[in-house]
Amino acid sequence: MSTSPNAVIRLDGVSKRYGQNVTALSGVTLDVGAGEFTAIMGTSGSGKSTLMHVAAGLDSATEGTVILDGVDITSLGDKQLTELRRRRVGFVFQSFNLVPTLNILENVELPIILDGRKPSREERDRIRTLIDRLGLGARVSHRPSQLSGGQQQRVAIARALARKPAVIFADEPTGALDTRSSNDVLAILRETTRDLGHSVVMVTHDPAAAAIADRIVFLSDGQVRADRGNISSDEISRAMLALEPVA
Ligand SMILES: Nc1ncnc2c1ncn2[C@@H]1O[C@H](COP(=O)(O)OP(=O)(O)OP(=O)(O)O)[C@@H](O)[C@H]1O
Ligand SMILES: [Mg+2]
């Protein structure tokens, strides 16, 4: 397992159980380096979303420690955790999760507004640059329902980046998109995070999506089974098959 001195996420012996019978994660030790783009793969039920939720502080670990942006979140209270998440973490979900009654600009500014303040001049400039860069410059006053799925996901990416998070978590960000919009969204996620130096942890089922990552972590039964660098989608498909028990 890699141990980066400047890990943005550090999981050490993390397990997550639901009730008596379900072990969603079992002894996961994993570092994610600053600026690294990591894909999490594995079959349905292997623990991908659980890993993301526990690493992002959306859910608590049953055992082990989780260090997020240098802070041991297993020792934080709810309020501190919510604050850390809001300031240092961006989320992108399959279903976009935009607010339908707000326009595009308002959606992107939302993480700052939720902090109880107005965007600073620097933040406004950053947001404007992000929106232009994501090809949404002509759409700022439109509502999400007026945009295509790919465009809505780009708004969600701009929103996730608005507060300069240490890390962006994306759970199946292309799951609701056709191939062309998927490629477009992935390229944008890859390029903007590379240029701005953000770490990304992306859960995906799609080998073509995972092929853009610097690193791919394969889960099975709540455990890390393989941890690879950047490999082709064919190699990823083969690695996925190797995880499956032979029926
Ligand atoms: N809130 C919960 N209560 C009980 N069991 C849960 C809960 N959330 C997840 N699980 C179980 O934990 C295991 C891992 O679930 P998880 O959602 O992390 O899988 P996943 O890899 O994201 O799957 P998918 O690809 O289908 O999204 C599964 O067996 C699931 O049924
Ligand atoms: Mg999932």
PDB file of C-alpha atoms and ligand atoms in Angstrom:
ATOM      1  CA  MET A   1       0.000   0.000   0.000  1.00  0.00           C
ATOM      2  CA  SER A   2       1.407   3.422  -0.833  1.00  0.00           C
ATOM      3  CA  THR A   3       2.146   5.704   2.086  1.00  0.00           C
ATOM      4  CA  SER A   4       2.350   9.216   0.763  1.00  0.00           C
ATOM      5  CA  PRO A   5       3.718  11.793   3.227  1.00  0.00           C
ATOM      6  CA  ASN A   6       1.148  14.303   2.008  1.00  0.00           C
ATOM      7  CA  ALA A   7      -1.865  12.021   1.900  1.00  0.00           C
ATOM      8  CA  VAL A   8      -5.147  13.894   1.694  1.00  0.00           C
ATOM      9  CA  ILE A   9      -7.001  10.815   2.920  1.00  0.00           C
ATOM     10  CA  ARG A  10      -5.582   8.123   5.132  1.00  0.00           C
ATOM     11  CA  LEU A  11      -7.649   5.110   6.131  1.00  0.00           C
ATOM     12  CA  ASP A  12      -6.090   2.784   8.657  1.00  0.00           C
ATOM     13  CA  GLY A  13      -7.711  -0.549   9.457  1.00  0.00           C
ATOM     14  CA  VAL A  14     -11.176   0.778   8.628  1.00  0.00           C
ATOM     15  CA  SER A  15     -14.166  -1.514   9.021  1.00  0.00           C
ATOM     16  CA  LYS A  16     -17.831  -0.692   8.665  1.00  0.00           C
ATOM     17  CA  ARG A  17     -20.551  -2.973   9.889  1.00  0.00           C
ATOM     18  CA  TYR A  18     -24.295  -2.523   9.603  1.00  0.00           C
ATOM     19  CA  GLY A  19     -26.035  -4.360  12.417  1.00  0.00           C
ATOM     20  CA  GLN A  20     -24.742  -7.807  13.323  1.00  0.00           C
ATOM     21  CA  ASN A  21     -24.604  -9.392   9.913  1.00  0.00           C
ATOM     22  CA  VAL A  22     -23.437  -6.970   7.247  1.00  0.00           C
ATOM     23  CA  THR A  23     -19.737  -6.137   6.979  1.00  0.00           C
ATOM     24  CA  ALA A  24     -19.512  -3.519   4.243  1.00  0.00           C
ATOM     25  CA  LEU A  25     -15.804  -2.747   4.811  1.00  0.00           C
ATOM     26  CA  SER A  26     -13.257  -4.969   6.449  1.00  0.00           C
ATOM     27  CA  GLY A  27      -9.809  -3.715   7.505  1.00  0.00           C
ATOM     28  CA  VAL A  28      -9.225  -1.214   4.721  1.00  0.00           C
ATOM     29  CA  THR A  29      -5.881   0.610   4.825  1.00  0.00           C
ATOM     30  CA  LEU A  30      -5.445   3.135   2.056  1.00  0.00           C
ATOM     31  CA  ASP A  31      -3.749   6.486   1.444  1.00  0.00           C
ATOM     32  CA  VAL A  32      -4.805   8.909  -1.243  1.00  0.00           C
ATOM     33  CA  GLY A  33      -2.072  11.378  -2.178  1.00  0.00           C
ATOM     34  CA  ALA A  34      -2.584  15.090  -2.752  1.00  0.00           C
ATOM     35  CA  GLY A  35      -3.461  15.717  -6.389  1.00  0.00           C
ATOM     36  CA  GLU A  36      -4.039  12.024  -7.090  1.00  0.00           C
ATOM     37  CA  PHE A  37      -7.011  10.867  -9.185  1.00  0.00           C
ATOM     38  CA  THR A  38      -8.139   7.526  -7.765  1.00  0.00           C
ATOM     39  CA  ALA A  39     -10.874   5.298  -9.145  1.00  0.00           C
ATOM     40  CA  ILE A  40     -12.630   2.804  -6.866  1.00  0.00           C
ATOM     41  CA  MET A  41     -13.968  -0.258  -8.643  1.00  0.00           C
ATOM     42  CA  GLY A  42     -15.655  -3.478  -7.619  1.00  0.00           C
ATOM     43  CA  THR A  43     -18.839  -5.410  -8.154  1.00  0.00           C
ATOM     44  CA  SER A  44     -22.189  -4.272  -6.812  1.00  0.00           C
ATOM     45  CA  GLY A  45     -22.196  -4.548  -3.021  1.00  0.00           C
ATOM     46  CA  SER A  46     -18.389  -4.690  -2.731  1.00  0.00           C
ATOM     47  CA  GLY A  47     -18.341  -1.586  -0.510  1.00  0.00           C
ATOM     48  CA  LYS A  48     -17.432   1.218  -2.943  1.00  0.00           C
ATOM     49  CA  SER A  49     -20.051   3.715  -1.791  1.00  0.00           C
ATOM     50  CA  THR A  50     -19.464   2.791   1.839  1.00  0.00           C
ATOM     51  CA  LEU A  51     -15.737   3.445   1.404  1.00  0.00           C
ATOM     52  CA  MET A  52     -16.472   6.814  -0.138  1.00  0.00           C
ATOM     53  CA  HIS A  53     -18.975   7.760   2.574  1.00  0.00           C
ATOM     54  CA  VAL A  54     -16.643   6.759   5.390  1.00  0.00           C
ATOM     55  CA  ALA A  55     -13.627   8.512   3.805  1.00  0.00           C
ATOM     56  CA  ALA A  56     -15.676  11.686   3.294  1.00  0.00           C
ATOM     57  CA  GLY A  57     -17.131  11.676   6.802  1.00  0.00           C
ATOM     58  CA  LEU A  58     -20.694  11.136   5.564  1.00  0.00           C
ATOM     59  CA  ASP A  59     -20.788   7.929   7.545  1.00  0.00           C
ATOM     60  CA  SER A  60     -18.731   6.766  10.539  1.00  0.00           C
ATOM     61  CA  ALA A  61     -16.315   3.840  10.638  1.00  0.00           C
ATOM     62  CA  THR A  62     -17.067   1.024  13.077  1.00  0.00           C
ATOM     63  CA  GLU A  63     -13.328   0.438  13.538  1.00  0.00           C
ATOM     64  CA  GLY A  64     -10.099   2.103  12.479  1.00  0.00           C
ATOM     65  CA  THR A  65      -9.146   5.710  11.809  1.00  0.00           C
ATOM     66  CA  VAL A  66      -9.913   8.083   8.974  1.00  0.00           C
ATOM     67  CA  ILE A  67      -7.703  11.117   8.447  1.00  0.00           C
ATOM     68  CA  LEU A  68      -9.135  13.657   6.040  1.00  0.00           C
ATOM     69  CA  ASP A  69      -7.008  16.647   5.053  1.00  0.00           C
ATOM     70  CA  GLY A  70      -4.805  16.064   8.103  1.00  0.00           C
ATOM     71  CA  VAL A  71      -7.709  15.827  10.585  1.00  0.00           C
ATOM     72  CA  ASP A  72      -8.652  12.625  12.397  1.00  0.00           C
ATOM     73  CA  ILE A  73     -12.376  12.708  11.651  1.00  0.00           C
ATOM     74  CA  THR A  74     -13.133   9.702  13.832  1.00  0.00           C
ATOM     75  CA  SER A  75     -12.665  12.024  16.833  1.00  0.00           C
ATOM     76  CA  LEU A  76     -14.806  14.914  15.563  1.00  0.00           C
ATOM     77  CA  GLY A  77     -18.304  15.826  16.680  1.00  0.00           C
ATOM     78  CA  ASP A  78     -21.095  16.219  14.113  1.00  0.00           C
ATOM     79  CA  LYS A  79     -20.828  19.982  13.904  1.00  0.00           C
ATOM     80  CA  GLN A  80     -17.064  20.029  13.366  1.00  0.00           C
ATOM     81  CA  LEU A  81     -17.361  17.238  10.838  1.00  0.00           C
ATOM     82  CA  THR A  82     -20.049  19.059   8.857  1.00  0.00           C
ATOM     83  CA  GLU A  83     -17.873  22.163   8.813  1.00  0.00           C
ATOM     84  CA  LEU A  84     -14.762  20.282   7.676  1.00  0.00           C
ATOM     85  CA  ARG A  85     -16.765  18.575   4.951  1.00  0.00           C
ATOM     86  CA  ARG A  86     -18.269  21.803   3.741  1.00  0.00           C
ATOM     87  CA  ARG A  87     -14.897  23.552   3.583  1.00  0.00           C
ATOM     88  CA  ARG A  88     -12.589  20.811   2.371  1.00  0.00           C
ATOM     89  CA  VAL A  89     -14.663  18.278   0.423  1.00  0.00           C
ATOM     90  CA  GLY A  90     -16.600  18.509  -2.848  1.00  0.00           C
ATOM     91  CA  PHE A  91     -19.191  15.949  -3.944  1.00  0.00           C
ATOM     92  CA  VAL A  92     -20.427  14.889  -7.354  1.00  0.00           C
ATOM     93  CA  PHE A  93     -23.267  12.363  -7.515  1.00  0.00           C
ATOM     94  CA  GLN A  94     -24.806  10.290 -10.267  1.00  0.00           C
ATOM     95  CA  SER A  95     -28.070  12.226  -9.964  1.00  0.00           C
ATOM     96  CA  PHE A  96     -26.354  15.680 -10.099  1.00  0.00           C
ATOM     97  CA  ASN A  97     -28.207  16.911  -6.957  1.00  0.00           C
ATOM     98  CA  LEU A  98     -28.647  20.471  -8.200  1.00  0.00           C
ATOM     99  CA  VAL A  99     -31.276  22.727  -6.644  1.00  0.00           C
ATOM    100  CA  PRO A 100     -34.016  23.059  -9.290  1.00  0.00           C
ATOM    101  CA  THR A 101     -35.233  26.488  -8.151  1.00  0.00           C
ATOM    102  CA  LEU A 102     -31.775  28.095  -8.309  1.00  0.00           C
ATOM    103  CA  ASN A 103     -30.036  29.131 -11.505  1.00  0.00           C
ATOM    104  CA  ILE A 104     -26.631  27.771 -12.543  1.00  0.00           C
ATOM    105  CA  LEU A 105     -24.586  30.528 -10.912  1.00  0.00           C
ATOM    106  CA  GLU A 106     -26.591  30.230  -7.676  1.00  0.00           C
ATOM    107  CA  ASN A 107     -26.109  26.469  -7.652  1.00  0.00           C
ATOM    108  CA  VAL A 108     -22.346  26.852  -8.002  1.00  0.00           C
ATOM    109  CA  GLU A 109     -22.232  29.521  -5.268  1.00  0.00           C
ATOM    110  CA  LEU A 110     -24.384  27.432  -2.937  1.00  0.00           C
ATOM    111  CA  PRO A 111     -21.556  25.879  -0.850  1.00  0.00           C
ATOM    112  CA  ILE A 112     -20.405  29.414   0.007  1.00  0.00           C
ATOM    113  CA  ILE A 113     -23.937  30.696   0.701  1.00  0.00           C
ATOM    114  CA  LEU A 114     -24.516  27.687   2.990  1.00  0.00           C
ATOM    115  CA  ASP A 115     -21.536  28.939   4.951  1.00  0.00           C
ATOM    116  CA  GLY A 116     -23.694  31.965   5.798  1.00  0.00           C
ATOM    117  CA  ARG A 117     -21.822  34.516   3.691  1.00  0.00           C
ATOM    118  CA  LYS A 118     -21.527  36.049   0.261  1.00  0.00           C
ATOM    119  CA  PRO A 119     -18.764  34.965  -2.123  1.00  0.00           C
ATOM    120  CA  SER A 120     -15.637  37.118  -1.846  1.00  0.00           C
ATOM    121  CA  ARG A 121     -14.358  38.888  -4.931  1.00  0.00           C
ATOM    122  CA  GLU A 122     -11.710  36.186  -5.332  1.00  0.00           C
ATOM    123  CA  GLU A 123     -14.341  33.445  -5.068  1.00  0.00           C
ATOM    124  CA  ARG A 124     -16.570  35.204  -7.581  1.00  0.00           C
ATOM    125  CA  ASP A 125     -13.664  35.420 -10.016  1.00  0.00           C
ATOM    126  CA  ARG A 126     -12.795  31.777  -9.443  1.00  0.00           C
ATOM    127  CA  ILE A 127     -16.384  30.691  -9.987  1.00  0.00           C
ATOM    128  CA  ARG A 128     -16.706  32.767 -13.125  1.00  0.00           C
ATOM    129  CA  THR A 129     -13.501  31.203 -14.497  1.00  0.00           C
ATOM    130  CA  LEU A 130     -14.716  27.710 -13.606  1.00  0.00           C
ATOM    131  CA  ILE A 131     -18.089  28.264 -15.244  1.00  0.00           C
ATOM    132  CA  ASP A 132     -16.450  29.547 -18.426  1.00  0.00           C
ATOM    133  CA  ARG A 133     -13.947  26.745 -18.437  1.00  0.00           C
ATOM    134  CA  LEU A 134     -16.701  24.164 -18.079  1.00  0.00           C
ATOM    135  CA  GLY A 135     -18.449  25.659 -21.112  1.00  0.00           C
ATOM    136  CA  LEU A 136     -21.399  27.044 -19.152  1.00  0.00           C
ATOM    137  CA  GLY A 137     -20.690  30.752 -19.572  1.00  0.00           C
ATOM    138  CA  ALA A 138     -23.806  31.393 -21.628  1.00  0.00           C
ATOM    139  CA  ARG A 139     -25.984  29.439 -19.189  1.00  0.00           C
ATOM    140  CA  VAL A 140     -25.447  31.123 -15.817  1.00  0.00           C
ATOM    141  CA  SER A 141     -29.011  32.384 -15.506  1.00  0.00           C
ATOM    142  CA  HIS A 142     -30.630  29.138 -16.684  1.00  0.00           C
ATOM    143  CA  ARG A 143     -32.181  26.587 -14.333  1.00  0.00           C
ATOM    144  CA  PRO A 144     -30.857  23.022 -14.170  1.00  0.00           C
ATOM    145  CA  SER A 145     -33.954  21.658 -15.979  1.00  0.00           C
ATOM    146  CA  GLN A 146     -32.993  23.719 -19.031  1.00  0.00           C
ATOM    147  CA  LEU A 147     -29.660  21.899 -19.351  1.00  0.00           C
ATOM    148  CA  SER A 148     -28.703  18.479 -20.690  1.00  0.00           C
ATOM    149  CA  GLY A 149     -27.524  15.788 -18.279  1.00  0.00           C
ATOM    150  CA  GLY A 150     -23.889  16.339 -19.243  1.00  0.00           C
ATOM    151  CA  GLN A 151     -24.242  20.087 -18.702  1.00  0.00           C
ATOM    152  CA  GLN A 152     -25.922  19.548 -15.329  1.00  0.00           C
ATOM    153  CA  GLN A 153     -23.057  17.325 -14.255  1.00  0.00           C
ATOM    154  CA  ARG A 154     -20.604  20.033 -15.296  1.00  0.00           C
ATOM    155  CA  VAL A 155     -22.488  22.451 -13.032  1.00  0.00           C
ATOM    156  CA  ALA A 156     -22.146  19.911 -10.207  1.00  0.00           C
ATOM    157  CA  ILE A 157     -18.393  19.732 -10.883  1.00  0.00           C
ATOM    158  CA  ALA A 158     -18.112  23.532 -10.807  1.00  0.00           C
ATOM    159  CA  ARG A 159     -20.062  23.536  -7.516  1.00  0.00           C
ATOM    160  CA  ALA A 160     -17.781  20.837  -6.068  1.00  0.00           C
ATOM    161  CA  LEU A 161     -14.724  22.916  -7.020  1.00  0.00           C
ATOM    162  CA  ALA A 162     -16.104  26.277  -5.867  1.00  0.00           C
ATOM    163  CA  ARG A 163     -14.529  26.215  -2.411  1.00  0.00           C
ATOM    164  CA  LYS A 164     -11.144  24.803  -3.449  1.00  0.00           C
ATOM    165  CA  PRO A 165     -11.688  21.494  -1.696  1.00  0.00           C
ATOM    166  CA  ALA A 166      -8.798  19.248  -0.700  1.00  0.00           C
ATOM    167  CA  VAL A 167     -10.609  16.358  -2.344  1.00  0.00           C
ATOM    168  CA  ILE A 168     -13.582  15.687  -4.589  1.00  0.00           C
ATOM    169  CA  PHE A 169     -15.599  12.525  -4.111  1.00  0.00           C
ATOM    170  CA  ALA A 170     -17.577  11.392  -7.132  1.00  0.00           C
ATOM    171  CA  ASP A 171     -19.959   8.410  -6.890  1.00  0.00           C
ATOM    172  CA  GLU A 172     -20.761   7.116 -10.396  1.00  0.00           C
ATOM    173  CA  PRO A 173     -20.563  10.637 -11.868  1.00  0.00           C
ATOM    174  CA  THR A 174     -21.260   9.323 -15.372  1.00  0.00           C
ATOM    175  CA  GLY A 175     -23.827   6.698 -14.354  1.00  0.00           C
ATOM    176  CA  ALA A 176     -26.766   8.683 -15.743  1.00  0.00           C
ATOM    177  CA  LEU A 177     -25.068   9.904 -18.918  1.00  0.00           C
ATOM    178  CA  ASP A 178     -24.703   8.599 -22.461  1.00  0.00           C
ATOM    179  CA  THR A 179     -21.233   7.716 -23.753  1.00  0.00           C
ATOM    180  CA  ARG A 180     -20.557  11.067 -25.347  1.00  0.00           C
ATOM    181  CA  SER A 181     -21.594  13.136 -22.315  1.00  0.00           C
ATOM    182  CA  SER A 182     -19.696  10.709 -20.075  1.00  0.00           C
ATOM    183  CA  ASN A 183     -16.478  11.246 -22.008  1.00  0.00           C
ATOM    184  CA  ASP A 184     -17.012  14.958 -21.926  1.00  0.00           C
ATOM    185  CA  VAL A 185     -17.669  15.048 -18.167  1.00  0.00           C
ATOM    186  CA  LEU A 186     -14.708  12.768 -17.419  1.00  0.00           C
ATOM    187  CA  ALA A 187     -12.334  14.849 -19.514  1.00  0.00           C
ATOM    188  CA  ILE A 188     -13.469  17.982 -17.708  1.00  0.00           C
ATOM    189  CA  LEU A 189     -13.168  16.396 -14.280  1.00  0.00           C
ATOM    190  CA  ARG A 190      -9.707  15.092 -15.146  1.00  0.00           C
ATOM    191  CA  GLU A 191      -8.387  18.335 -16.656  1.00  0.00           C
ATOM    192  CA  THR A 192      -9.744  20.805 -14.134  1.00  0.00           C
ATOM    193  CA  THR A 193      -8.629  18.777 -11.132  1.00  0.00           C
ATOM    194  CA  ARG A 194      -5.184  18.215 -12.659  1.00  0.00           C
ATOM    195  CA  ASP A 195      -4.692  21.892 -13.431  1.00  0.00           C
ATOM    196  CA  LEU A 196      -6.044  23.079 -10.084  1.00  0.00           C
ATOM    197  CA  GLY A 197      -4.239  20.355  -8.106  1.00  0.00           C
ATOM    198  CA  HIS A 198      -7.299  18.724  -6.488  1.00  0.00           C
ATOM    199  CA  SER A 199      -7.461  15.083  -5.436  1.00  0.00           C
ATOM    200  CA  VAL A 200     -10.355  13.038  -6.759  1.00  0.00           C
ATOM    201  CA  VAL A 201     -11.816   9.775  -5.512  1.00  0.00           C
ATOM    202  CA  MET A 202     -14.252   8.441  -8.106  1.00  0.00           C
ATOM    203  CA  VAL A 203     -16.426   5.367  -7.693  1.00  0.00           C
ATOM    204  CA  THR A 204     -17.309   3.820 -11.023  1.00  0.00           C
ATOM    205  CA  HIS A 205     -18.504   0.622 -12.671  1.00  0.00           C
ATOM    206  CA  ASP A 206     -17.150   1.693 -16.016  1.00  0.00           C
ATOM    207  CA  PRO A 207     -13.647   0.526 -17.045  1.00  0.00           C
ATOM    208  CA  ALA A 208     -13.440   3.347 -19.604  1.00  0.00           C
ATOM    209  CA  ALA A 209     -14.063   5.883 -16.833  1.00  0.00           C
ATOM    210  CA  ALA A 210     -11.534   4.272 -14.496  1.00  0.00           C
ATOM    211  CA  ALA A 211      -8.929   4.310 -17.288  1.00  0.00           C
ATOM    212  CA  ILE A 212      -8.515   8.089 -16.849  1.00  0.00           C
ATOM    213  CA  ALA A 213      -7.390   7.627 -13.219  1.00  0.00           C
ATOM    214  CA  ASP A 214      -3.805   7.704 -11.932  1.00  0.00           C
ATOM    215  CA  ARG A 215      -4.651   4.776  -9.757  1.00  0.00           C
ATOM    216  CA  ILE A 216      -7.373   2.141  -9.440  1.00  0.00           C
ATOM    217  CA  VAL A 217      -8.331   0.449  -6.200  1.00  0.00           C
ATOM    218  CA  PHE A 218     -10.322  -2.770  -6.636  1.00  0.00           C
ATOM    219  CA  LEU A 219     -12.669  -3.821  -3.844  1.00  0.00           C
ATOM    220  CA  SER A 220     -14.307  -7.133  -3.228  1.00  0.00           C
ATOM    221  CA  ASP A 221     -16.271  -8.095  -0.123  1.00  0.00           C
ATOM    222  CA  GLY A 222     -15.280  -4.868   1.582  1.00  0.00           C
ATOM    223  CA  GLN A 223     -11.545  -5.440   1.160  1.00  0.00           C
ATOM    224  CA  VAL A 224      -8.910  -3.955  -1.124  1.00  0.00           C
ATOM    225  CA  ARG A 225      -7.958  -6.771  -3.514  1.00  0.00           C
ATOM    226  CA  ALA A 226      -5.773  -4.886  -5.970  1.00  0.00           C
ATOM    227  CA  ASP A 227      -4.225  -1.440  -6.193  1.00  0.00           C
ATOM    228  CA  ARG A 228      -2.933  -0.509  -9.652  1.00  0.00           C
ATOM    229  CA  GLY A 229      -1.542   2.531 -11.434  1.00  0.00           C
ATOM    230  CA  ASN A 230      -2.996   3.937 -14.641  1.00  0.00           C
ATOM    231  CA  ILE A 231      -3.971   0.978 -16.846  1.00  0.00           C
ATOM    232  CA  SER A 232      -6.093   0.562 -19.977  1.00  0.00           C
ATOM    233  CA  SER A 233      -9.806  -0.186 -19.888  1.00  0.00           C
ATOM    234  CA  ASP A 234      -9.066  -3.701 -21.229  1.00  0.00           C
ATOM    235  CA  GLU A 235      -6.681  -4.381 -18.363  1.00  0.00           C
ATOM    236  CA  ILE A 236      -9.253  -2.962 -15.951  1.00  0.00           C
ATOM    237  CA  SER A 237     -11.940  -5.295 -17.324  1.00  0.00           C
ATOM    238  CA  ARG A 238      -9.578  -8.239 -16.878  1.00  0.00           C
ATOM    239  CA  ALA A 239      -8.733  -7.183 -13.331  1.00  0.00           C
ATOM    240  CA  MET A 240     -12.480  -6.937 -12.585  1.00  0.00           C
ATOM    241  CA  LEU A 241     -13.088 -10.437 -13.928  1.00  0.00           C
ATOM    242  CA  ALA A 242     -10.265 -11.762 -11.771  1.00  0.00           C
ATOM    243  CA  LEU A 243     -12.141 -10.458  -8.709  1.00  0.00           C
ATOM    244  CA  GLU A 244     -15.254 -12.466  -9.452  1.00  0.00           C
ATOM    245  CA  PRO A 245     -15.599 -15.845  -7.904  1.00  0.00           C
ATOM    246  CA  VAL A 246     -15.863 -18.444 -10.689  1.00  0.00           C
ATOM    247  CA  ALA A 247     -19.471 -19.647 -10.695  1.00  0.00           C
TER     248      ALA A 247
HETATM  249  N1  LIG B   1     -27.373   1.500   5.354  1.00  0.00           N
HETATM  250  C1  LIG B   1     -27.105   0.196   5.169  1.00  0.00           C
HETATM  251  N2  LIG B   1     -27.645  -0.758   5.959  1.00  0.00           N
HETATM  252  C2  LIG B   1     -27.356  -2.063   5.806  1.00  0.00           C
HETATM  253  N3  LIG B   1     -26.512  -2.531   4.864  1.00  0.00           N
HETATM  254  C3  LIG B   1     -25.949  -1.649   4.038  1.00  0.00           C
HETATM  255  C4  LIG B   1     -26.202  -0.236   4.140  1.00  0.00           C
HETATM  256  N4  LIG B   1     -25.488   0.406   3.176  1.00  0.00           N
HETATM  257  C5  LIG B   1     -24.816  -0.556   2.509  1.00  0.00           C
HETATM  258  N5  LIG B   1     -25.085  -1.786   3.022  1.00  0.00           N
HETATM  259  C6  LIG B   1     -24.517  -3.064   2.573  1.00  0.00           C
HETATM  260  O1  LIG B   1     -23.108  -2.942   2.566  1.00  0.00           O
HETATM  261  C7  LIG B   1     -22.553  -3.597   1.432  1.00  0.00           C
HETATM  262  C8  LIG B   1     -21.745  -2.621   0.612  1.00  0.00           C
HETATM  263  O2  LIG B   1     -22.642  -1.650   0.055  1.00  0.00           O
HETATM  264  P1  LIG B   1     -22.178  -0.459  -0.883  1.00  0.00           P
HETATM  265  O3  LIG B   1     -23.364   0.388  -1.118  1.00  0.00           O
HETATM  266  O4  LIG B   1     -20.974   0.182  -0.311  1.00  0.00           O
HETATM  267  O5  LIG B   1     -21.769  -1.238  -2.214  1.00  0.00           O
HETATM  268  P2  LIG B   1     -21.328  -0.661  -3.638  1.00  0.00           P
HETATM  269  O6  LIG B   1     -20.028  -1.312  -3.982  1.00  0.00           O
HETATM  270  O7  LIG B   1     -21.378   0.822  -3.637  1.00  0.00           O
HETATM  271  O8  LIG B   1     -22.464  -1.266  -4.602  1.00  0.00           O
HETATM  272  P3  LIG B   1     -23.146  -0.640  -5.931  1.00  0.00           P
HETATM  273  O9  LIG B   1     -22.137  -0.859  -7.028  1.00  0.00           O
HETATM  274  O10 LIG B   1     -24.354  -1.488  -6.110  1.00  0.00           O
HETATM  275  O11 LIG B   1     -23.441   0.806  -5.694  1.00  0.00           O
HETATM  276  C9  LIG B   1     -23.719  -4.228   0.695  1.00  0.00           C
HETATM  277  O12 LIG B   1     -23.842  -5.556   1.118  1.00  0.00           O
HETATM  278  C10 LIG B   1     -24.900  -3.395   1.154  1.00  0.00           C
HETATM  279  O13 LIG B   1     -26.093  -4.148   1.092  1.00  0.00           O
HETATM  280 MG    MG B   2     -22.554   2.226  -4.667  1.00  0.00          MG
END
